[in-house]
PDB file of C-alpha atoms and ligand atoms in Angstrom:
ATOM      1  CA  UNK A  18      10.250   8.421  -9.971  1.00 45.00           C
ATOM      2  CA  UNK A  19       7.902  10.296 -12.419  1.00 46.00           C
ATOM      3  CA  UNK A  20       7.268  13.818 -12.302  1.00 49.00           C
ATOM      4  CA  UNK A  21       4.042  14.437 -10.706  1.00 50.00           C
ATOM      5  CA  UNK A  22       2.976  16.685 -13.663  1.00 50.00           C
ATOM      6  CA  UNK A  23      -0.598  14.468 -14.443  1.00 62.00           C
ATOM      7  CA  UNK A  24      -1.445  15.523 -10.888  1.00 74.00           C
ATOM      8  CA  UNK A  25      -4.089  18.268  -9.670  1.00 88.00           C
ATOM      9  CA  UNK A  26      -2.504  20.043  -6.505  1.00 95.00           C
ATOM     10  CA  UNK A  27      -4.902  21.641  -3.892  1.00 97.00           C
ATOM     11  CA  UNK A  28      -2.620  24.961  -3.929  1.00 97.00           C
ATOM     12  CA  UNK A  29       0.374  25.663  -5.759  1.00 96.00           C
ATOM     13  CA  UNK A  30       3.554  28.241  -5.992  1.00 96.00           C
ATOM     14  CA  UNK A  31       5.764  28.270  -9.022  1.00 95.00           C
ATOM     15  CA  UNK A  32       8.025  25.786  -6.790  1.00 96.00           C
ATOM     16  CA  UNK A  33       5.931  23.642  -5.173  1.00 97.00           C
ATOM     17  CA  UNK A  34       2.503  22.033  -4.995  1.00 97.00           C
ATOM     18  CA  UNK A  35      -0.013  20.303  -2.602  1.00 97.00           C
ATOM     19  CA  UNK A  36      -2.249  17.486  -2.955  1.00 96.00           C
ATOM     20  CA  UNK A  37      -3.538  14.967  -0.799  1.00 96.00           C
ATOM     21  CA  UNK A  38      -1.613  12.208   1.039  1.00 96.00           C
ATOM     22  CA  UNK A  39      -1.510   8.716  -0.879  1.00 93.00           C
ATOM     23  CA  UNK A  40      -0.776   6.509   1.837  1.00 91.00           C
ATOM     24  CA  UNK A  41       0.789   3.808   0.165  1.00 91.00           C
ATOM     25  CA  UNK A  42       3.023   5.882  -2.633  1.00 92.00           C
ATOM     26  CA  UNK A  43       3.937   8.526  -0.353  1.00 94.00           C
ATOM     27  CA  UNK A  44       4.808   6.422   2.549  1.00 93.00           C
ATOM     28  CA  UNK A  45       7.002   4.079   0.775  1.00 93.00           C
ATOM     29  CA  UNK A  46       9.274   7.738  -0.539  1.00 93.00           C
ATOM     30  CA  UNK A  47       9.312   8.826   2.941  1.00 94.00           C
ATOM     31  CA  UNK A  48      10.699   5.718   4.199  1.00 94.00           C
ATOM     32  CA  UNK A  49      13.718   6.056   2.130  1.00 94.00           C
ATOM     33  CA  UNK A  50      14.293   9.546   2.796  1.00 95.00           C
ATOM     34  CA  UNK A  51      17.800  10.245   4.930  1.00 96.00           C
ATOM     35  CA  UNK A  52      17.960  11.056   8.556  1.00 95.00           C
ATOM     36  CA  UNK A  53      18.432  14.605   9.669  1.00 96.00           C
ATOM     37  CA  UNK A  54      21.867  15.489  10.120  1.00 95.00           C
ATOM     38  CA  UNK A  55      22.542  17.022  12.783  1.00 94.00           C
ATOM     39  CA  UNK A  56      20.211  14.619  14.345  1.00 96.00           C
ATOM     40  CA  UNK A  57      16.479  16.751  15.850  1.00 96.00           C
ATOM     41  CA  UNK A  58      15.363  15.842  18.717  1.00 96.00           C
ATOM     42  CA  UNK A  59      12.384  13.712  19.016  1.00 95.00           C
ATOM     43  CA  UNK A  60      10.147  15.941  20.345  1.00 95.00           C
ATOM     44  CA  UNK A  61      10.306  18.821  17.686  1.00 95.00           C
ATOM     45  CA  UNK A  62       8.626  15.735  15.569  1.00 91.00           C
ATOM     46  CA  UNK A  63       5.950  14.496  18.710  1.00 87.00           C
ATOM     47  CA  UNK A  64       2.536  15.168  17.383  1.00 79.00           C
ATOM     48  CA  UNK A  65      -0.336  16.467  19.491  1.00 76.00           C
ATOM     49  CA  UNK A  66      -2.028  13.154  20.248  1.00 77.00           C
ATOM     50  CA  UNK A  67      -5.464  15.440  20.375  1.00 79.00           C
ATOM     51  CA  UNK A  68      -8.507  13.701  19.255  1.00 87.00           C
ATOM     52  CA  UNK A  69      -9.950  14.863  16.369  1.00 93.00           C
ATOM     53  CA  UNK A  70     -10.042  14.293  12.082  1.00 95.00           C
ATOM     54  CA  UNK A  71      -5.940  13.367  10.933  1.00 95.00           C
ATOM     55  CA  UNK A  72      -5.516  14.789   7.605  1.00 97.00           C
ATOM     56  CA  UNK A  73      -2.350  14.542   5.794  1.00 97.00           C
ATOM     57  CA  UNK A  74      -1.248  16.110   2.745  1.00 98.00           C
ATOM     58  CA  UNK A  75       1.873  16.062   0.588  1.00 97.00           C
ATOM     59  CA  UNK A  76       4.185  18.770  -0.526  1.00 98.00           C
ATOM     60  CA  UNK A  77       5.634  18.284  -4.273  1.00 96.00           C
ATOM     61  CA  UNK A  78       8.596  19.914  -5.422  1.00 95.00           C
ATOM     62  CA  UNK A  79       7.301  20.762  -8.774  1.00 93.00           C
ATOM     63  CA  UNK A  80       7.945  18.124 -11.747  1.00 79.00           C
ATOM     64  CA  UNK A  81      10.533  16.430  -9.405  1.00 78.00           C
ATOM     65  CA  UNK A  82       9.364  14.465  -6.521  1.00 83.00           C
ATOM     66  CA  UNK A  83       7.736  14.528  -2.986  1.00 94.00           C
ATOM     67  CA  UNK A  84       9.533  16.748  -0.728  1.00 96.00           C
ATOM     68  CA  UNK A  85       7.384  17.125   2.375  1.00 97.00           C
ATOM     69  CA  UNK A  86       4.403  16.039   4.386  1.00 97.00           C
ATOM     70  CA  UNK A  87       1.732  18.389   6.282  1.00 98.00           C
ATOM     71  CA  UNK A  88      -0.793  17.233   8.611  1.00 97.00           C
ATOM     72  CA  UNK A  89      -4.082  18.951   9.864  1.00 97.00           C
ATOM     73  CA  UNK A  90      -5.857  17.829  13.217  1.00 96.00           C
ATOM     74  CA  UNK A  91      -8.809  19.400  13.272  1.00 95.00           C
ATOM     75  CA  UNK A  92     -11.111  19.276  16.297  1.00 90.00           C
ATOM     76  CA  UNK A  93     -14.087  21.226  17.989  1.00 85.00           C
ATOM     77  CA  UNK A  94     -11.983  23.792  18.929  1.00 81.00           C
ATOM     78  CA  UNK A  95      -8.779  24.179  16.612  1.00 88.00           C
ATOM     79  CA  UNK A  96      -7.275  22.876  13.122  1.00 95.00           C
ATOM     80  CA  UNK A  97      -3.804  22.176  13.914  1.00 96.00           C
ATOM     81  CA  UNK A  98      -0.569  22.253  11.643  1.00 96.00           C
ATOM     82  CA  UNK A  99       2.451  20.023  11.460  1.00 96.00           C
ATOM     83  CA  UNK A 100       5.070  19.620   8.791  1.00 97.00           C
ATOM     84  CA  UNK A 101       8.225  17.769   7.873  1.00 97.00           C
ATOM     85  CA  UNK A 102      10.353  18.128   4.428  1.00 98.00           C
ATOM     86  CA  UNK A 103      12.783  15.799   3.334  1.00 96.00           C
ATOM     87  CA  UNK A 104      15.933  16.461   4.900  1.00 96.00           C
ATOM     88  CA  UNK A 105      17.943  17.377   1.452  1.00 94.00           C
ATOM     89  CA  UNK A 106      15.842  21.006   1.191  1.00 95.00           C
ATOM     90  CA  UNK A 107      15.669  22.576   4.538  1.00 96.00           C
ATOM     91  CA  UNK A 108      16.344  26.429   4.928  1.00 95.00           C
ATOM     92  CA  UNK A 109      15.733  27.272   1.169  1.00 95.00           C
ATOM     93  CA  UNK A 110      12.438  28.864   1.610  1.00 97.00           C
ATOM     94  CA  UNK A 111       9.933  26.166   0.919  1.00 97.00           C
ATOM     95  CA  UNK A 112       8.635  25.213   4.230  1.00 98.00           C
ATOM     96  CA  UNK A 113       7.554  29.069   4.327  1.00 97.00           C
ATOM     97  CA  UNK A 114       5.775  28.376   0.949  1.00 97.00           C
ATOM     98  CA  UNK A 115       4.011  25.490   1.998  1.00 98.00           C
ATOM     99  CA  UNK A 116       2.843  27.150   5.347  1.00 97.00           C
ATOM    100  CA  UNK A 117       1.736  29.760   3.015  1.00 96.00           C
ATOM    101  CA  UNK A 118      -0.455  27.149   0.537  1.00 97.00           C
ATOM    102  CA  UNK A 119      -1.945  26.014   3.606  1.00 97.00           C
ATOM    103  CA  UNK A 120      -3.790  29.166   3.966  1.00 96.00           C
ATOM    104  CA  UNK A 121      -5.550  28.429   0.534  1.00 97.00           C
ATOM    105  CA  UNK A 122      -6.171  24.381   1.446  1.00 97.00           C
ATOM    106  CA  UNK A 123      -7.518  25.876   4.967  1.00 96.00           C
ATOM    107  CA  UNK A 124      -9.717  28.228   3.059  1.00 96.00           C
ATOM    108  CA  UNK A 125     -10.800  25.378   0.934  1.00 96.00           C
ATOM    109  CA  UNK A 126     -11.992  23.510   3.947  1.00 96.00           C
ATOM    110  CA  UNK A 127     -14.204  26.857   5.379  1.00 95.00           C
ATOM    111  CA  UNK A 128     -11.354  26.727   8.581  1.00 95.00           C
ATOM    112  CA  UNK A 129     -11.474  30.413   9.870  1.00 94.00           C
ATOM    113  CA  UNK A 130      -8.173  30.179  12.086  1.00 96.00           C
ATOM    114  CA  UNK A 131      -4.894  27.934  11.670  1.00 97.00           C
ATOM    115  CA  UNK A 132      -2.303  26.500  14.520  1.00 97.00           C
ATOM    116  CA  UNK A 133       0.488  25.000  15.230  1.00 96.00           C
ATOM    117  CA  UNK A 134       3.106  24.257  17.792  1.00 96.00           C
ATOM    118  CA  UNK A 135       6.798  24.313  17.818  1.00 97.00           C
ATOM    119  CA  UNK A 136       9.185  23.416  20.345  1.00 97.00           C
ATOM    120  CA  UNK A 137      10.666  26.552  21.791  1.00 97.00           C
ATOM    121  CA  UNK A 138      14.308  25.862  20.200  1.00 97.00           C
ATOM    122  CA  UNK A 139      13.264  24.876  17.004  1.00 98.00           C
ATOM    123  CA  UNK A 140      14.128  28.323  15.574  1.00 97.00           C
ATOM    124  CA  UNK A 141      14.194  27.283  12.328  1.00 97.00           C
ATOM    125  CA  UNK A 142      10.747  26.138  11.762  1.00 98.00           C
ATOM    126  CA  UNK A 143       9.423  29.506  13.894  1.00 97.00           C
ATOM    127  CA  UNK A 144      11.145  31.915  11.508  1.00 97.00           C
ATOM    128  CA  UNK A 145       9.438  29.621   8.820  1.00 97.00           C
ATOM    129  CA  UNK A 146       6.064  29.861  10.374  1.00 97.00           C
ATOM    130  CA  UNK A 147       6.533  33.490  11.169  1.00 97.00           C
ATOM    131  CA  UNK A 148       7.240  34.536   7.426  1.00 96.00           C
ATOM    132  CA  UNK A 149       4.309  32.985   6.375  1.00 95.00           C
ATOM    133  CA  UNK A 150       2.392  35.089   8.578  1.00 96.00           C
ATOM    134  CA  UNK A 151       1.738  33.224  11.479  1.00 97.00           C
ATOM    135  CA  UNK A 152       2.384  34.817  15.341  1.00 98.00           C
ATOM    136  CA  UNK A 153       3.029  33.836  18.418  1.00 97.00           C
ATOM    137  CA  UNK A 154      -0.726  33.597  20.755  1.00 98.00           C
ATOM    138  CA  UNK A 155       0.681  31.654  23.797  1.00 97.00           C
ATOM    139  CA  UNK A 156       3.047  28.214  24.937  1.00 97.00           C
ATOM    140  CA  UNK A 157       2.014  24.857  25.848  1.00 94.00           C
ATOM    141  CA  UNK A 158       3.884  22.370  27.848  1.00 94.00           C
ATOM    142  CA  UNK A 159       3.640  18.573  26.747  1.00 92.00           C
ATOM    143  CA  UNK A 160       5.845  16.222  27.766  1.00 92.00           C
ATOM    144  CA  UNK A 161       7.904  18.483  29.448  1.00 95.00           C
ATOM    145  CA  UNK A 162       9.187  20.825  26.804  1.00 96.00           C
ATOM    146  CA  UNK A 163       7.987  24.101  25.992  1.00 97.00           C
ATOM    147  CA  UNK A 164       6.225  24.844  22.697  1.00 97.00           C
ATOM    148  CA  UNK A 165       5.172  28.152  21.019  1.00 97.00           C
ATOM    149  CA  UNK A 166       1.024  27.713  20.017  1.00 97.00           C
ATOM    150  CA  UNK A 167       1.411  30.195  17.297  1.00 97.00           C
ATOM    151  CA  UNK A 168      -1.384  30.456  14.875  1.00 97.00           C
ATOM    152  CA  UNK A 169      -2.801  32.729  11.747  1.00 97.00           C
ATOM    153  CA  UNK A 170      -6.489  34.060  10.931  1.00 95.00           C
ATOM    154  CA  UNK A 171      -8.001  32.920   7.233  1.00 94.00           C
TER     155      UNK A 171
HETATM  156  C1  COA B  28      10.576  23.522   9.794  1.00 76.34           C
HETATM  157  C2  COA B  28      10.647  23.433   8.283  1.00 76.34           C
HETATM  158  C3  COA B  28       9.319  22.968   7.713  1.00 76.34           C
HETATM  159  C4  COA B  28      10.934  24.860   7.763  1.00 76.34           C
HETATM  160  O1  COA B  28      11.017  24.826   6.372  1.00 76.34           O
HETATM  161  P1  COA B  28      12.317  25.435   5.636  1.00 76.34           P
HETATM  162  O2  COA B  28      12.053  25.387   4.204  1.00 76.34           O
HETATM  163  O3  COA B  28      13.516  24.716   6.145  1.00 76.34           O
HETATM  164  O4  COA B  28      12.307  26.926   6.208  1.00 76.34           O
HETATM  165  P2  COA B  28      12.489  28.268   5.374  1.00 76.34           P
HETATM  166  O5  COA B  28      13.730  28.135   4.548  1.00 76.34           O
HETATM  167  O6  COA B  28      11.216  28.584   4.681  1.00 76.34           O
HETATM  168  O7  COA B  28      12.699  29.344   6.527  1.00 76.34           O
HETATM  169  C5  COA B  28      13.592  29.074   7.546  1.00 76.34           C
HETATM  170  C6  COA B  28      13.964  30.297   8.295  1.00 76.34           C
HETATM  171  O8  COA B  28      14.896  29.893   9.299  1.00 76.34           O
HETATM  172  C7  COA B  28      16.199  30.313   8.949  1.00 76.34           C
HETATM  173  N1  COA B  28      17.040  29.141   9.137  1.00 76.34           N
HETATM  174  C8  COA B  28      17.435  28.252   8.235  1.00 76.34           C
HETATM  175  N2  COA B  28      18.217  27.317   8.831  1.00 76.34           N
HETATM  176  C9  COA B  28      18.286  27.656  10.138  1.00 76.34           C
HETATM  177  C10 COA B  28      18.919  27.090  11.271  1.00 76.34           C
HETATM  178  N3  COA B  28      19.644  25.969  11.188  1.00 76.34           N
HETATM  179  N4  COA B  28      18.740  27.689  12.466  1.00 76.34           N
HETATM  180  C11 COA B  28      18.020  28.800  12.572  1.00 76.34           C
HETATM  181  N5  COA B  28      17.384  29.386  11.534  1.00 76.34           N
HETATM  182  C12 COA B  28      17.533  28.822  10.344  1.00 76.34           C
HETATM  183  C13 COA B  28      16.153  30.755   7.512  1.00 76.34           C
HETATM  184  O9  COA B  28      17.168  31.701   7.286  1.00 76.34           O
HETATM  185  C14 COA B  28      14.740  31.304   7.472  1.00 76.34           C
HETATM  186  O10 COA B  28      14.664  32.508   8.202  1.00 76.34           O
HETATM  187  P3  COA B  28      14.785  33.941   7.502  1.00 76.34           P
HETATM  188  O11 COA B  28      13.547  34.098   6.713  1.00 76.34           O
HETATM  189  O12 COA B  28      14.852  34.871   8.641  1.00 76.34           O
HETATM  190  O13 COA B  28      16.017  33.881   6.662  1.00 76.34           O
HETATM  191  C15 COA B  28      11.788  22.487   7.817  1.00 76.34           C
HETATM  192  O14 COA B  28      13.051  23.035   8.165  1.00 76.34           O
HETATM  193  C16 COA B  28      11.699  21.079   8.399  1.00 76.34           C
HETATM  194  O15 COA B  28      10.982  20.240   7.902  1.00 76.34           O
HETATM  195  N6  COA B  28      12.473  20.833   9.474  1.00 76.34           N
HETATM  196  C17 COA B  28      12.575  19.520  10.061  1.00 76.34           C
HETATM  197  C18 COA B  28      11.305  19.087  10.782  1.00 76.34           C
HETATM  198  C19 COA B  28      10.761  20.160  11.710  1.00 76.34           C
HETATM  199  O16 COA B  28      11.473  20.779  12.494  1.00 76.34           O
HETATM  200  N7  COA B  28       9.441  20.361  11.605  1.00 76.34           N
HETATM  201  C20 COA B  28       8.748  21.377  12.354  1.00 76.34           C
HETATM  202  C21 COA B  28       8.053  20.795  13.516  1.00 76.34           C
HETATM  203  S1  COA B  28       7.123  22.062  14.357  1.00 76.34           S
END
């Protein structure tokens, strides 16, 4: 598809940008992205089903194509991270970038305090979270798995 170079990002790195979700665009990418291999389990990907505003974003890999999608719940009494990048570039540094950028977008918004949770085994996207300067505050249980609430200060 085209480069996304016409587009104004929210926050960007020399690698990557964000911008808001387009529903229809984005979704149909994601749809054709590849499984996971090996295979996560489900509930690394189960989202708090908290009431509050949904608000997705995307995560362009600069002048190539979309190559991840954040969400932000935020309620009365928290604005809560999730994200997801297209299987193709995990552990290369970017999902720590884009936990990063969501400092600025959170700024943006006047949010004082970000969180997130992440299933206790998914040690991959703690280290992320932790390098981009977020720290462990307590653990939750849904559904009967553990999570990590970990969150960072704006
Ligand atoms: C979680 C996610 C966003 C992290 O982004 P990423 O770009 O892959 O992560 P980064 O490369 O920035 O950092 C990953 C860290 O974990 C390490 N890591 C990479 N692969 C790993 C693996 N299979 N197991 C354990 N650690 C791993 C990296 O070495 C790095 O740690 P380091 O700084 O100590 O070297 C991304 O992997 C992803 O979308 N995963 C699938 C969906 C998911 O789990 N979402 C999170 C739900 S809470």
């Amino acid at each position: 598809m085209a480069p996304h170079t016409h587009l104004t990002y929210l926050a960007k790195s020399s690698r990557i940008g964000i911008r808001p979700w387009h529903r229809r665009h984005d979704r149909r990418q994601i749809d054709h992205w590849p499984p996971y291999t090996p295979t996560l389990p489900a509930h690394w990907l189960a989202a708090s089903r908290a009431s509050g505003e949904r608000l997705s974003y995307a995560v362009d890999l600069l002048g190539v194509h979309l190559t991840g999608r954040i969400s932000l719940l935020i309620s009365d009494s928290a604005a809560r991270l999730g994200i997801a990048l297209h299987p193709g570039h995990l552990g290369s540094g970017l999902g720590t970038e884009a936990m990063s950028l969501m400092l600025v977008v959170g700024r943006q918004l006047g949010l004082s305090t970000l969180q997130l949770d992440v299933a206790a085994e998914n040690i991959r996207a703690a280290r992320c979270y932790q390098r981009a300067g977020y720290v462990a505050v307590g653990e939750i249980w849904r559904g009967g798995y553990r999570y990590e609430l970990m969150e960072r200060g704006l």
